[in-house]
mmCIF file of C-alpha atoms in Angstrom:
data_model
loop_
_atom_site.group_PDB
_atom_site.id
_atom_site.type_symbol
_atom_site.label_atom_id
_atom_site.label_comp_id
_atom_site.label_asym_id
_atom_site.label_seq_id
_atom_site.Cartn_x
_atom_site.Cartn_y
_atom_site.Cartn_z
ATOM 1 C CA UNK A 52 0.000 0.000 0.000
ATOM 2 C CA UNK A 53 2.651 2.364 0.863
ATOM 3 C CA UNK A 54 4.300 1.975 -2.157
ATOM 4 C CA UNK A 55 1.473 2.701 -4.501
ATOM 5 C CA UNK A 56 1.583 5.771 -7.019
ATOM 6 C CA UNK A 57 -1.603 6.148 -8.703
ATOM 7 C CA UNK A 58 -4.785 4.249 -7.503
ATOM 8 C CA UNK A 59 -5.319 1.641 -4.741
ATOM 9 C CA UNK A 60 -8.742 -0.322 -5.102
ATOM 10 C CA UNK A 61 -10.250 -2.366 -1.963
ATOM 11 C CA UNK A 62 -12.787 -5.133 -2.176
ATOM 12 C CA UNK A 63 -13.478 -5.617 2.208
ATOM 13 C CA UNK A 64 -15.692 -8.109 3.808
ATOM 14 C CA UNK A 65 -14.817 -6.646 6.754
ATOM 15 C CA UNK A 66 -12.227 -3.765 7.742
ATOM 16 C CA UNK A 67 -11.484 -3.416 11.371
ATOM 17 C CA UNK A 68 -7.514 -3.008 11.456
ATOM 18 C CA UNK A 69 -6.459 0.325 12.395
ATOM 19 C CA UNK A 70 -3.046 0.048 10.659
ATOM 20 C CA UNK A 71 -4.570 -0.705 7.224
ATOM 21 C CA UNK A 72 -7.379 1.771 7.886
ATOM 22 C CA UNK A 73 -4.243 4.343 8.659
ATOM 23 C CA UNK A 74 -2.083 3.442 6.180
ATOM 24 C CA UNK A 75 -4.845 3.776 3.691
ATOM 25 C CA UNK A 76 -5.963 7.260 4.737
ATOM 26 C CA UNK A 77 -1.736 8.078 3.960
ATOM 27 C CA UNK A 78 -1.959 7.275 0.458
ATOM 28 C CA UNK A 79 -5.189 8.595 0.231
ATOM 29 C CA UNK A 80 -3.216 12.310 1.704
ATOM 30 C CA UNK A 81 -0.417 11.667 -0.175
ATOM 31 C CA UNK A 82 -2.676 12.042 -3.937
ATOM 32 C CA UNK A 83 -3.232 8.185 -4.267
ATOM 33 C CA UNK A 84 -6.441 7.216 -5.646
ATOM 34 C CA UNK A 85 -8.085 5.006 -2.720
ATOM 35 C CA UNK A 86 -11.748 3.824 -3.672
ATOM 36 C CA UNK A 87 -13.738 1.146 -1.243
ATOM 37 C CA UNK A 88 -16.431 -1.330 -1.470
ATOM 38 C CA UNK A 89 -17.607 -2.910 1.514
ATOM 39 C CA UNK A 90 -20.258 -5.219 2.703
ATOM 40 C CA UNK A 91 -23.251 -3.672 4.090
ATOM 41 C CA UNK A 92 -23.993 -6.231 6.458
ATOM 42 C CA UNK A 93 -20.845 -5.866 8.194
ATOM 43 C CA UNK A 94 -20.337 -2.184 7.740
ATOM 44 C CA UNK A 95 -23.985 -1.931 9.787
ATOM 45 C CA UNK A 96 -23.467 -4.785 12.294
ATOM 46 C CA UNK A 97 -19.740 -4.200 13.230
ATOM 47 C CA UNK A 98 -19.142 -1.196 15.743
ATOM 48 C CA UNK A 99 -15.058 -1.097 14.970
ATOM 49 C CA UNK A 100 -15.262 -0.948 11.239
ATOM 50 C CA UNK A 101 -13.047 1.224 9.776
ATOM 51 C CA UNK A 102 -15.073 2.208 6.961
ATOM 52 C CA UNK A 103 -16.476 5.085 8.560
ATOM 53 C CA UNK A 104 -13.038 6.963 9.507
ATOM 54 C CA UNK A 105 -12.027 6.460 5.868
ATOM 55 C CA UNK A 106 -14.984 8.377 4.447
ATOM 56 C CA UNK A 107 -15.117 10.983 7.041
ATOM 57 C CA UNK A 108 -10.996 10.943 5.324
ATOM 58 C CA UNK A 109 -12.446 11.845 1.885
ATOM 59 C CA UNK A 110 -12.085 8.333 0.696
ATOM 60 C CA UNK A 111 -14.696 7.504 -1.731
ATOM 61 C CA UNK A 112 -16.370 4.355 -0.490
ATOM 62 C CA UNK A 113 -19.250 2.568 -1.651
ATOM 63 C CA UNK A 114 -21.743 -0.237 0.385
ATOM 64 C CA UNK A 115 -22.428 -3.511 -1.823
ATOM 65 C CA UNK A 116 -26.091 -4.490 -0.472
ATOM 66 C CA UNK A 117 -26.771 -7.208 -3.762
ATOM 67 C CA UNK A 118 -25.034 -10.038 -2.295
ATOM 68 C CA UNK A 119 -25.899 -11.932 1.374
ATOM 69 C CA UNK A 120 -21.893 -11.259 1.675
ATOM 70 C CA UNK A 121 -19.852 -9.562 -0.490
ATOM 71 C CA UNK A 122 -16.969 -11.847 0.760
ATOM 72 C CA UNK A 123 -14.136 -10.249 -1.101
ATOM 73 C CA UNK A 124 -10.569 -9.729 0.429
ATOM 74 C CA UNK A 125 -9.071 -7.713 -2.095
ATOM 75 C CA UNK A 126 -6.594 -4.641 -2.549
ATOM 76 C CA UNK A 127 -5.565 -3.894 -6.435
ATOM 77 C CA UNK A 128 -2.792 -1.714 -6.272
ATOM 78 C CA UNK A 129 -1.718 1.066 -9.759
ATOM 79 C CA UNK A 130 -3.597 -1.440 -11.978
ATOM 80 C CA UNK A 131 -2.795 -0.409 -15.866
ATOM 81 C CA UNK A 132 1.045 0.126 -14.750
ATOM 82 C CA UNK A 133 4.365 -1.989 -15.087
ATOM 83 C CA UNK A 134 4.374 -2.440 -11.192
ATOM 84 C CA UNK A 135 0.475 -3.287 -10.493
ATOM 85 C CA UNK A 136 0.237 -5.977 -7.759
ATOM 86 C CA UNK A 137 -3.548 -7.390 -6.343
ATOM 87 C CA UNK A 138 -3.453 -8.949 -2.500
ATOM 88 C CA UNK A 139 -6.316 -11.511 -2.251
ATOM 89 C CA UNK A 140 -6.836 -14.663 -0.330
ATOM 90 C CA UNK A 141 -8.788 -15.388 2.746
ATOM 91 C CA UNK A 142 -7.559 -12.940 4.914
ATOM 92 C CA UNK A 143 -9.976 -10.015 6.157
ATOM 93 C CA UNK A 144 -8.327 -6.727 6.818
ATOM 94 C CA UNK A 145 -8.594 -7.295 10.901
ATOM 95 C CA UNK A 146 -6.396 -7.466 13.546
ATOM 96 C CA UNK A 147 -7.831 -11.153 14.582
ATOM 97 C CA UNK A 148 -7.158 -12.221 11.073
ATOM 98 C CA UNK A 149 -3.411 -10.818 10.882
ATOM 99 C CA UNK A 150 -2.936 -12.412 15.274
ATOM 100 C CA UNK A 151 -5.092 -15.004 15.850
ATOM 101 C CA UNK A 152 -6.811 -17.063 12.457
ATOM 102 C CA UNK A 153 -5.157 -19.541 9.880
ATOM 103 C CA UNK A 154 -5.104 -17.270 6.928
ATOM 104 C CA UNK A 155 -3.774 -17.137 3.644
ATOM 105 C CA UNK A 156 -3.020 -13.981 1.356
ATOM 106 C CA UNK A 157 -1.392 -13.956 -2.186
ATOM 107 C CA UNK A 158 0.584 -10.947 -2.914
ATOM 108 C CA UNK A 159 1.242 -10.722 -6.986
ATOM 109 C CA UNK A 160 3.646 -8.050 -7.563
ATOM 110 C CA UNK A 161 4.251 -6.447 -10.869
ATOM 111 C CA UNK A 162 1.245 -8.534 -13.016
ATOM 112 C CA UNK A 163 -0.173 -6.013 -14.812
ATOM 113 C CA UNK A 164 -2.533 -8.699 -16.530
ATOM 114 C CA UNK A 165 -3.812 -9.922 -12.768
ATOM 115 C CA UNK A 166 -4.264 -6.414 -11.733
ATOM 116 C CA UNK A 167 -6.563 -5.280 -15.155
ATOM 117 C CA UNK A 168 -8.958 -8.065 -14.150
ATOM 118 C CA UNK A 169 -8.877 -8.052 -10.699
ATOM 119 C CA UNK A 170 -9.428 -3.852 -11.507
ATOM 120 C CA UNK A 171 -12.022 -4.785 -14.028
ATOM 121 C CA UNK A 172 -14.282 -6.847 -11.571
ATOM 122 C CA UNK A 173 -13.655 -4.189 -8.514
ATOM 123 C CA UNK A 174 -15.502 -1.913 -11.617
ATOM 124 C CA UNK A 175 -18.247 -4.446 -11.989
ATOM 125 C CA UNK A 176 -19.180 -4.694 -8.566
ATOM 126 C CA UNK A 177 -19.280 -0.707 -8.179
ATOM 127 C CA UNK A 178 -21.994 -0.267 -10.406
ATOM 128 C CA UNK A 179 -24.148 -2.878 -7.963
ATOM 129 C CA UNK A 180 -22.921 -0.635 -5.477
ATOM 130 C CA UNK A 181 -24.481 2.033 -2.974
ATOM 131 C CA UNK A 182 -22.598 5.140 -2.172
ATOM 132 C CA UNK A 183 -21.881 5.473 1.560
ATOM 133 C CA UNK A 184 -24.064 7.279 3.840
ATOM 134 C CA UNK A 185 -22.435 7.972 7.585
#
C-alpha cells in the first residue's frame, strides 16, 4: 500500500484493522487514488469498522447491499502500470485475522494482466454498489 503511485482499489468483507485503515488514509493524503467497497452487512453490524473513519478521510467508499456477503478480500494496487500488484486470499483486513486465524493472502507483484482483471471486476461490482451514507 505504501508503495502505490496512482490508484489503490479495496474489495473488504470486513475492515477493522487500524493500521490498514491508517495506512490507507496516507496514500489517500499523499494524492493516491483510494476507492472502497464494503459489505453492508458488516459495515452496519460491526461497531469497529473502519469504513467510517475512511470516508469521514475523503475516501470515496461505496456499500455492496446485492449479495448476502460480499466476501471479497481484495486490494488492487496502480492497476494499468508496469508495477500493479492485487493482494487476495482469505484474509480479512482485521487485527484477529493478521494475530489469531489460519489465513492465507497472495501478494502478486508487478502482473499487470492480474491487476486489469482483478481492476475490471472491482468496476463491476461498483456499479451494484451504494454510495456510503455515515
Amino acid at each position: 500500500i505504501n508503495s502505490a503511485r496512482k490508484q489503490i482499489l479495496v474489495q473488504a468483507y470486513l475492515l477493522t484493522s487500524k493500521k490498514i485503515a491508517t495506512t490507507l488514509i496516507a496514500a489517500h493524503q499523499r494524492g493516491i487514488d483510494v476507492r472502497v467497497l464494503a459489505d453492508a452487512e458488516q459495515l452496519a453490524k460491526v461497531e469497529s469498522s473502519k469504513i467510517p473513519d475512511l470516508a469521514a478521510a475523503g475516501i470515496q467508499v461505496w456499500t455492496e447491499n446485492r449479495y448476502q456477503n460480499a466476501h471479497d478480500k481484495i486490494i488492487v494496487i496502480d492497476a494499468g502500470t508496469n508495477d500493479a500488484t492485487v493482494i487476495t486470499g482469505s484474509f480479512n483486513f482485521t487485527w484477529t485475522a493478521q494475530h489469531r486465524n489460519a489465513e492465507n493472502i497472495l501478494i502478486a507483484r508487478r502482473n499487470p494482466t492480474l491487476a486489469s482483471r482483478y481492476s475490471a471486476n472491482w468496476q463491476r461490482h461498483l456499479h451494484d454498489s451504494l454510495p456510503y451514507k455515515k
